[in-house]
């Protein structure tokens, strides 16, 4: 089964942020107000132009461009984030998934709550990664679904409204899965490894999708759309809704810098699993989302990871005297369970895998 907690969880009352927004409150409920150290410095974020993270042209990778493989290697090693253009997913499909996602979030709250995210789980509608009654909440509504392998799907959580929601998610997810498989092939090549090494190692890869909707917030200086974290996946694929505010920020040189996705591009980031497998050569990167006073934001995020059954640890080819083993071997299902049963807290969950000096 998909990872679930083994302990009872009391999360207290969680306000639906879209319902809160309808009242256009000038004061923000206390559970959303961040401690001073966590609050975003919006003056800095707004005055600096969005960061130009590396761009990788997928069509050049397909044609065998060695320069593009080097660009990919640089993006993975120096940034952990990059944008992929010419990725072979039709723009009409990107528009369709965005349309049904937005339509779902615009449904009456009673309709959306037919698909509740149970406390301590990560599928359904609500807020994930909440484990106590006093934990600070994100200014975000989420809707998440397990996709592959079939046993992680929960049919009760797949909505019948919007009418084409399920069909669109399935078609879109098959295309994103192809992109992930291909990118891992080129990432392997960038490391000097066999191109099929990740596909063979991963078995039937786990794939999930999460739609995030961030309504405008009257006090974006007090809240976070999504708490700082790295992803437990191998790769994460983000599609930002057209016309959305600049919300994604990555931690680069100890500064939070905004990222503006290129229209129709996909933003890719390296997850904890690739960091472990590459023995830290390609690192996962802490990121977060901020909100906007007037504009909303929609993002559609796909997580791609190894089968829960496999053992994960640094690949022998990437361990030597100059780069000794930094992470222990572990079962990926155990790590996934650890990840989804802890609140988002920077890269803290990766301590699970680190060899302590």
Coordinates of C-alpha atoms in Angstrom, one line a residue, residues 17-356:
X17 CA -8.2 29.1 2.3
X18 CA -10.5 29.7 -0.6
X19 CA -13.4 30.0 1.8
X20 CA -11.3 32.3 4.0
X21 CA -10.5 34.4 0.9
X22 CA -14.2 34.9 0.1
X23 CA -14.5 37.0 3.2
X24 CA -11.5 39.1 2.1
X25 CA -10.2 39.3 5.7
X26 CA -7.8 42.0 6.7
X27 CA -6.5 39.8 9.6
X28 CA -5.1 36.3 8.9
X29 CA -6.1 33.5 11.3
X30 CA -3.2 32.8 13.7
X31 CA -2.5 29.3 12.4
X32 CA -1.4 30.7 9.0
X33 CA 0.7 33.5 10.5
X34 CA 4.4 32.5 10.4
X35 CA 7.0 33.1 13.0
X36 CA 9.2 36.1 12.1
X37 CA 12.1 34.0 10.9
X38 CA 9.9 32.1 8.4
X39 CA 8.1 35.1 6.9
X40 CA 8.9 35.9 3.3
X41 CA 10.8 39.1 2.5
X42 CA 8.5 40.2 -0.2
X43 CA 10.2 43.5 -0.8
X44 CA 13.3 41.6 -1.8
X45 CA 11.4 39.1 -3.9
X46 CA 9.4 41.7 -5.7
X47 CA 12.3 44.0 -6.4
X48 CA 14.5 41.3 -7.9
X49 CA 13.7 39.9 -11.3
X50 CA 12.9 36.1 -11.4
X51 CA 15.9 33.9 -11.5
X52 CA 16.9 32.5 -14.8
X53 CA 17.4 28.8 -13.9
X54 CA 19.0 26.7 -16.6
X55 CA 17.0 25.8 -19.7
X56 CA 17.4 22.3 -21.2
X57 CA 16.2 21.7 -24.7
X58 CA 14.7 18.2 -24.8
X59 CA 14.7 18.0 -28.6
X60 CA 18.5 18.5 -28.6
X61 CA 18.9 15.7 -26.1
X62 CA 16.9 13.4 -28.3
X63 CA 19.1 14.3 -31.3
X64 CA 22.2 13.3 -29.3
X65 CA 23.6 16.8 -28.6
X66 CA 26.6 16.4 -26.3
X67 CA 26.5 20.1 -25.5
X68 CA 22.9 19.7 -24.2
X69 CA 23.9 16.7 -22.0
X70 CA 26.6 19.0 -20.5
X71 CA 24.0 21.7 -20.0
X72 CA 21.8 19.1 -18.2
X73 CA 24.8 18.0 -16.1
X74 CA 25.5 21.6 -15.1
X75 CA 21.8 22.2 -14.3
X76 CA 21.7 19.1 -12.0
X77 CA 25.0 19.8 -10.3
X78 CA 24.9 23.5 -9.8
X79 CA 21.2 24.2 -9.5
X80 CA 19.1 21.1 -8.9
X81 CA 16.3 22.9 -10.8
X82 CA 15.9 23.5 -14.6
X83 CA 13.3 24.2 -17.2
X84 CA 12.7 21.8 -20.0
X85 CA 11.5 23.1 -23.4
X86 CA 10.4 21.1 -26.4
X87 CA 9.5 18.3 -24.2
X88 CA 7.0 16.7 -26.6
X89 CA 3.8 17.2 -24.5
X90 CA 1.3 18.9 -26.7
X91 CA 0.4 22.5 -25.5
X92 CA -3.3 21.6 -25.8
X93 CA -2.8 18.8 -23.2
X94 CA -1.1 21.3 -20.9
X95 CA -4.1 23.6 -21.3
X96 CA -6.5 20.7 -20.6
X97 CA -4.9 19.6 -17.4
X98 CA -4.8 23.2 -16.2
X99 CA -8.5 23.7 -17.2
X100 CA -9.8 20.7 -15.3
X101 CA -7.6 21.5 -12.3
X102 CA -8.8 25.0 -12.0
X103 CA -12.4 23.8 -12.5
X104 CA -12.0 21.4 -9.7
X105 CA -10.8 24.1 -7.3
X106 CA -13.6 26.4 -8.3
X107 CA -16.3 23.9 -7.3
X108 CA -18.3 24.5 -4.1
X109 CA -16.3 23.5 -1.0
X110 CA -18.9 20.9 -0.1
X111 CA -18.3 19.2 -3.5
X112 CA -14.5 19.1 -3.0
X113 CA -14.8 17.8 0.5
X114 CA -16.3 14.6 -0.9
X115 CA -12.7 13.6 -1.6
X116 CA -11.1 14.4 1.8
X117 CA -7.4 14.1 2.6
X118 CA -7.3 12.0 5.8
X119 CA -4.9 13.4 8.4
X120 CA -1.4 12.1 7.9
X121 CA -2.0 11.0 4.3
X122 CA -1.2 12.6 1.0
X123 CA -4.1 11.8 -1.3
X124 CA -7.4 13.7 -1.6
X125 CA -8.4 17.3 -1.1
X126 CA -7.1 19.4 1.8
X127 CA -3.7 20.1 3.4
X128 CA -1.0 17.5 3.5
X129 CA 1.9 17.2 6.0
X130 CA -0.1 18.5 9.0
X131 CA 0.6 16.5 12.2
X132 CA -0.5 18.6 15.2
X133 CA -3.2 21.0 16.3
X134 CA -0.8 23.9 16.6
X135 CA 1.3 23.4 13.5
X136 CA 1.4 26.4 11.1
X137 CA -0.6 26.0 8.0
X138 CA 0.1 26.8 4.3
X139 CA -2.0 29.3 2.4
X140 CA -2.9 26.6 -0.2
X141 CA -5.5 24.1 -1.1
X142 CA -4.2 20.8 -2.4
X143 CA -5.7 17.9 -4.4
X144 CA -3.5 14.9 -4.8
X145 CA -3.8 11.5 -6.4
X146 CA -1.7 8.3 -6.5
X147 CA -1.3 7.2 -10.2
X148 CA 1.2 4.3 -10.6
X149 CA 1.5 1.5 -9.8
X150 CA -2.3 0.8 -9.8
X151 CA -2.4 -0.4 -6.2
X152 CA -1.6 3.2 -4.9
X153 CA -4.8 4.5 -6.6
X154 CA -7.7 5.2 -4.4
X155 CA -10.8 5.2 -6.7
X156 CA -13.0 6.9 -4.1
X157 CA -10.9 10.0 -4.4
X158 CA -11.2 10.4 -8.2
X159 CA -13.8 13.1 -8.8
X160 CA -16.7 12.7 -11.3
X161 CA -16.9 16.5 -11.6
X162 CA -15.4 18.1 -13.7
X163 CA -16.6 15.5 -16.2
X164 CA -13.2 15.0 -18.0
X165 CA -11.1 15.3 -14.9
X166 CA -10.0 11.7 -14.6
X167 CA -9.5 11.1 -18.3
X168 CA -7.4 14.2 -18.6
X169 CA -5.3 13.3 -15.6
X170 CA -4.6 9.9 -17.0
X171 CA -3.6 11.1 -20.4
X172 CA -1.4 13.9 -19.1
X173 CA 0.3 11.6 -16.5
X174 CA 1.2 9.0 -19.2
X175 CA 2.9 11.8 -21.1
X176 CA 4.7 13.1 -18.1
X177 CA 5.9 9.6 -17.2
X178 CA 7.6 9.4 -20.6
X179 CA 9.3 12.7 -20.0
X180 CA 10.6 11.4 -16.6
X181 CA 11.9 8.2 -18.0
X182 CA 13.7 10.0 -20.8
X183 CA 15.2 12.6 -18.6
X184 CA 16.5 10.0 -16.3
X185 CA 18.1 8.3 -19.3
X186 CA 19.9 11.6 -20.1
X187 CA 20.8 12.2 -16.5
X188 CA 22.4 8.8 -16.4
X189 CA 24.4 9.7 -19.5
X190 CA 25.5 13.0 -17.9
X191 CA 27.0 11.0 -15.1
X192 CA 28.8 8.6 -17.4
X193 CA 26.5 5.7 -16.6
X194 CA 24.5 3.3 -18.7
X195 CA 21.4 5.1 -20.0
X196 CA 19.0 2.5 -18.8
X197 CA 20.4 2.2 -15.3
X198 CA 17.7 4.1 -13.5
X199 CA 14.8 2.4 -15.4
X200 CA 16.2 -1.0 -14.5
X201 CA 16.8 0.0 -10.9
X202 CA 13.5 1.7 -10.3
X203 CA 11.2 -1.2 -11.2
X204 CA 7.6 -0.1 -11.7
X205 CA 8.1 3.5 -10.8
X206 CA 5.8 5.3 -8.3
X207 CA 4.0 8.3 -9.7
X208 CA 1.6 10.8 -8.1
X209 CA 0.1 14.1 -9.1
X210 CA -0.8 17.1 -6.9
X211 CA -2.6 20.2 -7.9
X212 CA -1.9 23.2 -5.7
X213 CA -4.1 26.3 -5.6
X214 CA -3.0 29.5 -3.9
X215 CA -5.7 32.1 -3.6
X216 CA -4.7 35.7 -3.2
X217 CA -3.8 36.7 0.4
X218 CA -4.3 40.1 1.9
X219 CA -1.1 39.7 3.9
X220 CA 1.4 37.8 1.8
X221 CA 4.1 39.1 4.0
X222 CA 2.8 36.9 6.9
X223 CA 2.1 33.6 5.3
X224 CA 3.7 30.9 3.1
X225 CA 1.9 29.2 0.2
X226 CA 4.0 26.1 0.8
X227 CA 6.6 25.4 3.6
X228 CA 10.2 25.1 2.6
X229 CA 11.1 21.5 1.7
X230 CA 13.0 19.3 -0.7
X231 CA 11.1 16.5 -2.5
X232 CA 11.4 12.8 -1.6
X233 CA 11.0 11.8 -5.3
X234 CA 13.7 11.1 -7.9
X235 CA 12.3 13.8 -10.2
X236 CA 9.6 16.3 -9.7
X237 CA 7.8 18.0 -12.7
X238 CA 6.0 21.3 -12.2
X239 CA 3.6 22.9 -14.6
X240 CA 2.5 26.4 -13.6
X241 CA -0.9 27.7 -14.6
X242 CA -0.9 30.4 -17.3
X243 CA -1.1 33.9 -15.9
X244 CA -0.3 32.8 -12.3
X245 CA 1.7 35.0 -10.0
X246 CA 5.4 34.3 -9.4
X247 CA 5.2 32.0 -6.4
X248 CA 8.0 29.4 -6.6
X249 CA 11.2 30.3 -4.8
X250 CA 14.4 28.2 -4.5
X251 CA 17.1 28.5 -1.9
X252 CA 20.3 29.5 -3.8
X253 CA 23.4 30.6 -2.0
X254 CA 21.3 30.9 1.2
X255 CA 18.9 33.4 -0.5
X256 CA 15.3 32.8 -1.5
X257 CA 15.1 33.6 -5.2
X258 CA 11.9 33.6 -7.3
X259 CA 11.5 31.4 -10.4
X260 CA 9.2 32.4 -13.3
X261 CA 8.4 29.4 -15.5
X262 CA 8.6 29.9 -19.3
X263 CA 5.2 29.4 -20.9
X264 CA 4.6 25.8 -21.9
X265 CA 8.0 24.7 -20.3
X266 CA 8.1 22.3 -17.5
X267 CA 10.1 23.0 -14.3
X268 CA 12.1 19.9 -13.2
X269 CA 13.8 19.5 -9.9
X270 CA 16.1 16.8 -8.5
X271 CA 14.6 14.9 -5.5
X272 CA 16.2 13.4 -2.5
X273 CA 16.4 10.0 -4.1
X274 CA 18.7 11.2 -6.9
X275 CA 20.8 13.0 -4.3
X276 CA 21.3 9.7 -2.5
X277 CA 21.9 7.6 -5.7
X278 CA 24.5 10.1 -7.0
X279 CA 26.2 10.3 -3.6
X280 CA 25.5 14.0 -3.4
X281 CA 26.8 15.0 -6.8
X282 CA 23.3 16.0 -7.9
X283 CA 21.5 17.5 -4.8
X284 CA 17.9 18.1 -4.1
X285 CA 17.2 21.8 -3.5
X286 CA 15.0 23.4 -0.8
X287 CA 12.1 25.3 -2.3
X288 CA 8.9 27.0 -1.1
X289 CA 5.9 28.9 -2.5
X290 CA 4.8 32.5 -1.6
X291 CA 1.5 34.1 -2.2
X292 CA 0.3 37.4 -3.8
X293 CA -2.0 40.1 -2.6
X294 CA -4.1 40.2 -5.8
X295 CA -3.3 37.2 -8.0
X296 CA -3.9 33.6 -7.5
X297 CA -1.6 30.7 -8.6
X298 CA -2.1 27.2 -9.8
X299 CA 0.6 24.6 -10.1
X300 CA 0.3 21.0 -11.2
X301 CA 3.1 18.8 -9.8
X302 CA 4.1 15.2 -10.7
X303 CA 6.3 13.2 -8.4
X304 CA 8.3 10.3 -9.9
X305 CA 10.2 7.8 -7.7
X306 CA 11.4 4.2 -7.5
X307 CA 9.2 1.3 -6.5
X308 CA 8.6 1.1 -2.8
X309 CA 10.3 -2.4 -2.8
X310 CA 13.7 -1.3 -4.0
X311 CA 16.8 -0.7 -1.9
X312 CA 18.3 2.8 -2.4
X313 CA 21.9 3.8 -1.8
X314 CA 24.8 5.6 -3.5
X315 CA 25.8 3.9 -6.8
X316 CA 29.2 2.3 -6.6
X317 CA 30.4 4.2 -9.7
X318 CA 30.0 7.5 -7.8
X319 CA 31.8 6.5 -4.6
X320 CA 35.6 6.6 -4.3
X321 CA 38.3 7.8 -1.9
X322 CA 37.8 11.4 -2.9
X323 CA 34.0 11.1 -2.6
X324 CA 33.3 8.6 0.2
X325 CA 29.9 7.2 0.8
X326 CA 27.6 9.8 2.4
X327 CA 24.3 7.9 2.6
X328 CA 23.3 4.5 3.9
X329 CA 21.3 1.9 2.0
X330 CA 17.6 1.8 2.8
X331 CA 14.3 0.6 1.6
X332 CA 12.6 3.3 -0.6
X333 CA 9.2 2.4 0.9
X334 CA 10.5 3.1 4.4
X335 CA 11.9 6.5 3.2
X336 CA 8.5 7.4 1.6
X337 CA 6.7 6.5 4.8
X338 CA 9.2 8.6 6.7
X339 CA 8.7 11.5 4.3
X340 CA 4.9 11.6 4.3
X341 CA 4.6 11.2 8.0
X342 CA 6.7 14.3 8.9
X343 CA 6.0 18.0 8.4
X344 CA 7.8 19.8 5.6
X345 CA 10.9 21.2 7.2
X346 CA 13.7 22.1 4.7
X347 CA 15.8 19.0 4.0
X348 CA 15.4 17.5 7.4
X349 CA 13.8 14.3 6.2
X350 CA 17.0 13.5 4.3
X351 CA 18.7 13.0 7.6
X352 CA 17.0 9.5 7.5
X353 CA 19.5 8.5 4.8
X354 CA 22.7 10.3 5.9
X355 CA 25.6 8.5 7.4
X356 CA 26.2 10.5 10.6

